């Protein structure tokens, strides 16, 4: 089986490749010659994942899956949420995003948050979605060099380290994307 993972994010691609079984040939957008920015204009995480999967299927004809992820902070009424990647502006700069979030949270004691990933699978003319959630909290300063995005300031529940301090195997096991991919893989395995 061959599937396109609709992302240009090399970090996401690396995480997902570690979780997908060997019998699935995973192609990136680069592999299929898709170099344009796929629209993400929906107002929900699920909506953006579906939009990206449908874009690849419609414009390139490949069975594919796409994800969208958001960091939802309780004290900020779920923000940055669907705007996580562009929280501090269109440059999508992770340090700027983290700095803005830490600044916004400086006046709150409630630092509870969750990462939410929705994966939309477009396969054989059908569309399915899978959701993964990881509860945790936003710490007060960046810690760790691994990972990407908000990983240096997100500490998952029941752990004393951030995602940016974890090895990839542990992050994939407990993290939002890993949980959603696990549901996707269970479904793909059921087809064989």
mmCIF file of C-alpha atoms in Angstrom:
data_model
loop_
_atom_site.group_PDB
_atom_site.id
_atom_site.type_symbol
_atom_site.label_atom_id
_atom_site.label_comp_id
_atom_site.label_asym_id
_atom_site.label_seq_id
_atom_site.Cartn_x
_atom_site.Cartn_y
_atom_site.Cartn_z
ATOM 1 C CA UNK A 1 0.000 0.000 0.000
ATOM 2 C CA UNK A 2 1.153 3.507 -0.824
ATOM 3 C CA UNK A 3 -0.058 6.587 1.031
ATOM 4 C CA UNK A 4 0.875 10.245 0.881
ATOM 5 C CA UNK A 5 1.316 12.044 4.180
ATOM 6 C CA UNK A 6 0.219 15.583 3.339
ATOM 7 C CA UNK A 7 2.897 17.551 5.146
ATOM 8 C CA UNK A 8 5.934 19.646 4.337
ATOM 9 C CA UNK A 9 7.042 19.481 7.971
ATOM 10 C CA UNK A 10 10.119 17.218 8.070
ATOM 11 C CA UNK A 11 9.804 16.811 11.846
ATOM 12 C CA UNK A 12 6.237 15.515 11.555
ATOM 13 C CA UNK A 13 7.284 13.231 8.704
ATOM 14 C CA UNK A 14 10.066 11.759 10.842
ATOM 15 C CA UNK A 15 7.690 11.150 13.769
ATOM 16 C CA UNK A 16 5.077 9.490 11.579
ATOM 17 C CA UNK A 17 7.542 7.329 9.621
ATOM 18 C CA UNK A 18 8.601 5.782 12.944
ATOM 19 C CA UNK A 19 4.989 4.706 13.573
ATOM 20 C CA UNK A 20 3.817 3.461 10.164
ATOM 21 C CA UNK A 21 4.257 -0.265 9.390
ATOM 22 C CA UNK A 22 6.821 -1.239 6.761
ATOM 23 C CA UNK A 23 4.208 -2.577 4.327
ATOM 24 C CA UNK A 24 2.966 0.994 3.812
ATOM 25 C CA UNK A 25 5.122 3.070 1.494
ATOM 26 C CA UNK A 26 4.890 6.590 2.878
ATOM 27 C CA UNK A 27 5.270 9.415 0.377
ATOM 28 C CA UNK A 28 5.749 13.064 1.260
ATOM 29 C CA UNK A 29 4.298 16.019 -0.613
ATOM 30 C CA UNK A 30 7.756 16.559 -2.095
ATOM 31 C CA UNK A 31 7.698 12.976 -3.424
ATOM 32 C CA UNK A 32 4.539 13.698 -5.440
ATOM 33 C CA UNK A 33 5.713 17.109 -6.653
ATOM 34 C CA UNK A 34 3.413 19.149 -4.430
ATOM 35 C CA UNK A 35 5.310 22.271 -3.427
ATOM 36 C CA UNK A 36 2.463 24.725 -2.938
ATOM 37 C CA UNK A 37 1.038 25.695 0.428
ATOM 38 C CA UNK A 38 -2.065 23.587 0.915
ATOM 39 C CA UNK A 39 -4.911 25.753 2.202
ATOM 40 C CA UNK A 40 -5.758 25.568 5.912
ATOM 41 C CA UNK A 41 -8.719 27.918 6.063
ATOM 42 C CA UNK A 42 -11.151 26.018 8.273
ATOM 43 C CA UNK A 43 -11.914 27.119 11.832
ATOM 44 C CA UNK A 44 -11.406 23.685 13.413
ATOM 45 C CA UNK A 45 -8.468 21.309 13.644
ATOM 46 C CA UNK A 46 -10.598 18.537 12.113
ATOM 47 C CA UNK A 47 -11.700 20.833 9.290
ATOM 48 C CA UNK A 48 -8.111 21.691 8.351
ATOM 49 C CA UNK A 49 -7.032 18.025 8.364
ATOM 50 C CA UNK A 50 -9.927 17.121 6.073
ATOM 51 C CA UNK A 51 -9.243 20.102 3.809
ATOM 52 C CA UNK A 52 -5.591 19.077 3.351
ATOM 53 C CA UNK A 53 -6.423 15.409 2.631
ATOM 54 C CA UNK A 54 -9.100 16.368 0.119
ATOM 55 C CA UNK A 55 -6.728 18.827 -1.575
ATOM 56 C CA UNK A 56 -4.111 16.129 -2.223
ATOM 57 C CA UNK A 57 -6.715 13.620 -3.425
ATOM 58 C CA UNK A 58 -8.412 16.164 -5.716
ATOM 59 C CA UNK A 59 -5.276 17.777 -7.188
ATOM 60 C CA UNK A 60 -2.862 14.828 -7.250
ATOM 61 C CA UNK A 61 -5.085 11.732 -7.189
ATOM 62 C CA UNK A 62 -3.256 9.926 -4.385
ATOM 63 C CA UNK A 63 -4.774 8.163 -1.400
ATOM 64 C CA UNK A 64 -3.451 10.141 1.511
ATOM 65 C CA UNK A 65 -3.754 11.281 5.056
ATOM 66 C CA UNK A 66 -3.234 14.704 6.567
ATOM 67 C CA UNK A 67 -3.043 15.913 10.110
ATOM 68 C CA UNK A 68 -3.676 19.142 11.863
ATOM 69 C CA UNK A 69 -2.578 19.779 15.402
ATOM 70 C CA UNK A 70 -3.371 22.473 17.880
ATOM 71 C CA UNK A 71 -2.299 23.369 21.378
ATOM 72 C CA UNK A 72 -5.369 24.201 23.469
ATOM 73 C CA UNK A 73 -4.738 26.145 26.672
ATOM 74 C CA UNK A 74 -7.518 26.185 29.277
ATOM 75 C CA UNK A 75 -6.838 29.686 30.647
ATOM 76 C CA UNK A 76 -6.937 31.096 27.101
ATOM 77 C CA UNK A 77 -10.273 29.469 26.228
ATOM 78 C CA UNK A 78 -8.597 26.897 23.984
ATOM 79 C CA UNK A 79 -6.206 29.290 22.225
ATOM 80 C CA UNK A 80 -4.001 29.122 20.270
ATOM 81 C CA UNK A 81 -5.894 26.042 18.982
ATOM 82 C CA UNK A 82 -6.355 26.027 15.226
ATOM 83 C CA UNK A 83 -3.988 29.036 15.005
ATOM 84 C CA UNK A 84 -1.102 27.319 16.840
ATOM 85 C CA UNK A 85 1.386 27.402 13.947
ATOM 86 C CA UNK A 86 0.699 31.087 13.224
ATOM 87 C CA UNK A 87 0.026 32.274 16.777
ATOM 88 C CA UNK A 88 2.677 35.015 16.638
ATOM 89 C CA UNK A 89 2.269 35.733 12.920
ATOM 90 C CA UNK A 90 2.457 34.301 9.429
ATOM 91 C CA UNK A 91 6.186 33.475 9.711
ATOM 92 C CA UNK A 92 5.270 30.362 11.738
ATOM 93 C CA UNK A 93 8.249 30.870 14.021
ATOM 94 C CA UNK A 94 8.200 28.413 16.934
ATOM 95 C CA UNK A 95 10.212 30.641 19.290
ATOM 96 C CA UNK A 96 7.960 33.620 18.598
ATOM 97 C CA UNK A 97 4.883 31.441 19.174
ATOM 98 C CA UNK A 98 6.228 30.131 22.481
ATOM 99 C CA UNK A 99 7.278 33.597 23.636
ATOM 100 C CA UNK A 100 3.822 34.985 22.884
ATOM 101 C CA UNK A 101 2.115 32.094 24.698
ATOM 102 C CA UNK A 102 4.366 32.396 27.765
ATOM 103 C CA UNK A 103 3.693 36.132 27.857
ATOM 104 C CA UNK A 104 -0.079 35.616 27.568
ATOM 105 C CA UNK A 105 -0.008 33.021 30.366
ATOM 106 C CA UNK A 106 2.138 35.125 32.717
ATOM 107 C CA UNK A 107 -0.959 36.478 34.483
ATOM 108 C CA UNK A 108 -2.606 33.060 34.980
ATOM 109 C CA UNK A 109 -2.022 30.308 37.528
ATOM 110 C CA UNK A 110 -3.995 27.727 35.520
ATOM 111 C CA UNK A 111 -1.479 26.364 33.022
ATOM 112 C CA UNK A 112 -3.422 23.248 31.975
ATOM 113 C CA UNK A 113 -3.324 22.517 28.266
ATOM 114 C CA UNK A 114 -3.702 19.742 25.763
ATOM 115 C CA UNK A 115 -2.305 18.937 22.364
ATOM 116 C CA UNK A 116 -4.920 17.682 19.914
ATOM 117 C CA UNK A 117 -4.182 16.008 16.594
ATOM 118 C CA UNK A 118 -6.789 15.035 14.043
ATOM 119 C CA UNK A 119 -5.792 12.808 11.125
ATOM 120 C CA UNK A 120 -7.988 12.704 8.043
ATOM 121 C CA UNK A 121 -7.546 9.623 5.844
ATOM 122 C CA UNK A 122 -8.721 9.729 2.238
ATOM 123 C CA UNK A 123 -8.623 6.095 1.067
ATOM 124 C CA UNK A 124 -10.546 4.320 -1.683
ATOM 125 C CA UNK A 125 -13.026 7.158 -2.005
ATOM 126 C CA UNK A 126 -13.829 7.255 1.716
ATOM 127 C CA UNK A 127 -12.887 9.811 4.355
ATOM 128 C CA UNK A 128 -12.216 8.848 7.977
ATOM 129 C CA UNK A 129 -10.816 10.833 10.897
ATOM 130 C CA UNK A 130 -8.804 9.816 13.965
ATOM 131 C CA UNK A 131 -8.154 11.990 17.015
ATOM 132 C CA UNK A 132 -5.330 11.892 19.559
ATOM 133 C CA UNK A 133 -5.139 14.040 22.694
ATOM 134 C CA UNK A 134 -2.325 14.510 25.193
ATOM 135 C CA UNK A 135 -3.103 16.356 28.433
ATOM 136 C CA UNK A 136 -0.444 18.362 30.193
ATOM 137 C CA UNK A 137 0.597 21.842 31.208
ATOM 138 C CA UNK A 138 2.576 24.802 29.945
ATOM 139 C CA UNK A 139 5.724 25.376 31.978
ATOM 140 C CA UNK A 140 7.164 28.852 32.595
ATOM 141 C CA UNK A 141 10.321 28.617 30.457
ATOM 142 C CA UNK A 142 11.652 26.561 27.563
ATOM 143 C CA UNK A 143 13.357 23.261 28.392
ATOM 144 C CA UNK A 144 14.953 20.756 26.017
ATOM 145 C CA UNK A 145 16.380 20.710 22.517
ATOM 146 C CA UNK A 146 14.427 17.883 20.868
ATOM 147 C CA UNK A 147 11.082 18.005 19.128
ATOM 148 C CA UNK A 148 9.594 21.058 17.470
ATOM 149 C CA UNK A 149 6.844 23.625 17.816
ATOM 150 C CA UNK A 150 5.687 24.089 21.403
ATOM 151 C CA UNK A 151 7.520 20.959 22.672
ATOM 152 C CA UNK A 152 9.995 22.913 24.901
ATOM 153 C CA UNK A 153 7.171 24.409 27.000
ATOM 154 C CA UNK A 154 4.701 21.483 27.102
ATOM 155 C CA UNK A 155 5.029 18.980 29.926
ATOM 156 C CA UNK A 156 2.692 15.987 29.513
ATOM 157 C CA UNK A 157 0.660 14.885 32.530
ATOM 158 C CA UNK A 158 2.480 12.457 34.833
ATOM 159 C CA UNK A 159 5.907 13.381 33.425
ATOM 160 C CA UNK A 160 8.530 15.716 34.844
ATOM 161 C CA UNK A 161 10.066 16.545 31.464
ATOM 162 C CA UNK A 162 8.854 18.369 28.380
ATOM 163 C CA UNK A 163 8.287 16.830 24.965
ATOM 164 C CA UNK A 164 11.543 18.553 23.939
ATOM 165 C CA UNK A 165 13.428 16.535 26.569
ATOM 166 C CA UNK A 166 11.967 13.156 25.542
ATOM 167 C CA UNK A 167 13.308 10.706 23.040
ATOM 168 C CA UNK A 168 11.132 10.187 19.976
ATOM 169 C CA UNK A 169 9.935 6.720 21.043
ATOM 170 C CA UNK A 170 8.489 7.999 24.325
ATOM 171 C CA UNK A 171 6.953 11.069 22.687
ATOM 172 C CA UNK A 172 5.328 8.879 20.024
ATOM 173 C CA UNK A 173 3.992 6.502 22.683
ATOM 174 C CA UNK A 174 2.294 9.112 24.888
ATOM 175 C CA UNK A 175 1.823 12.029 22.487
ATOM 176 C CA UNK A 176 -1.214 13.283 20.614
ATOM 177 C CA UNK A 177 0.125 12.507 17.127
ATOM 178 C CA UNK A 178 1.240 9.036 18.161
ATOM 179 C CA UNK A 179 -2.206 8.272 19.574
ATOM 180 C CA UNK A 180 -3.959 9.440 16.398
ATOM 181 C CA UNK A 181 -1.505 7.557 14.149
ATOM 182 C CA UNK A 182 -2.026 4.415 16.253
ATOM 183 C CA UNK A 183 -5.771 4.565 15.481
ATOM 184 C CA UNK A 184 -4.986 5.097 11.790
ATOM 185 C CA UNK A 185 -2.592 2.132 11.755
ATOM 186 C CA UNK A 186 -5.155 -0.101 13.522
ATOM 187 C CA UNK A 187 -7.622 0.710 10.749
ATOM 188 C CA UNK A 188 -5.074 0.105 7.965
ATOM 189 C CA UNK A 189 -4.060 -3.198 9.567
ATOM 190 C CA UNK A 190 -7.711 -4.275 9.617
ATOM 191 C CA UNK A 191 -7.811 -3.980 5.822
ATOM 192 C CA UNK A 192 -5.073 -6.551 5.209
#
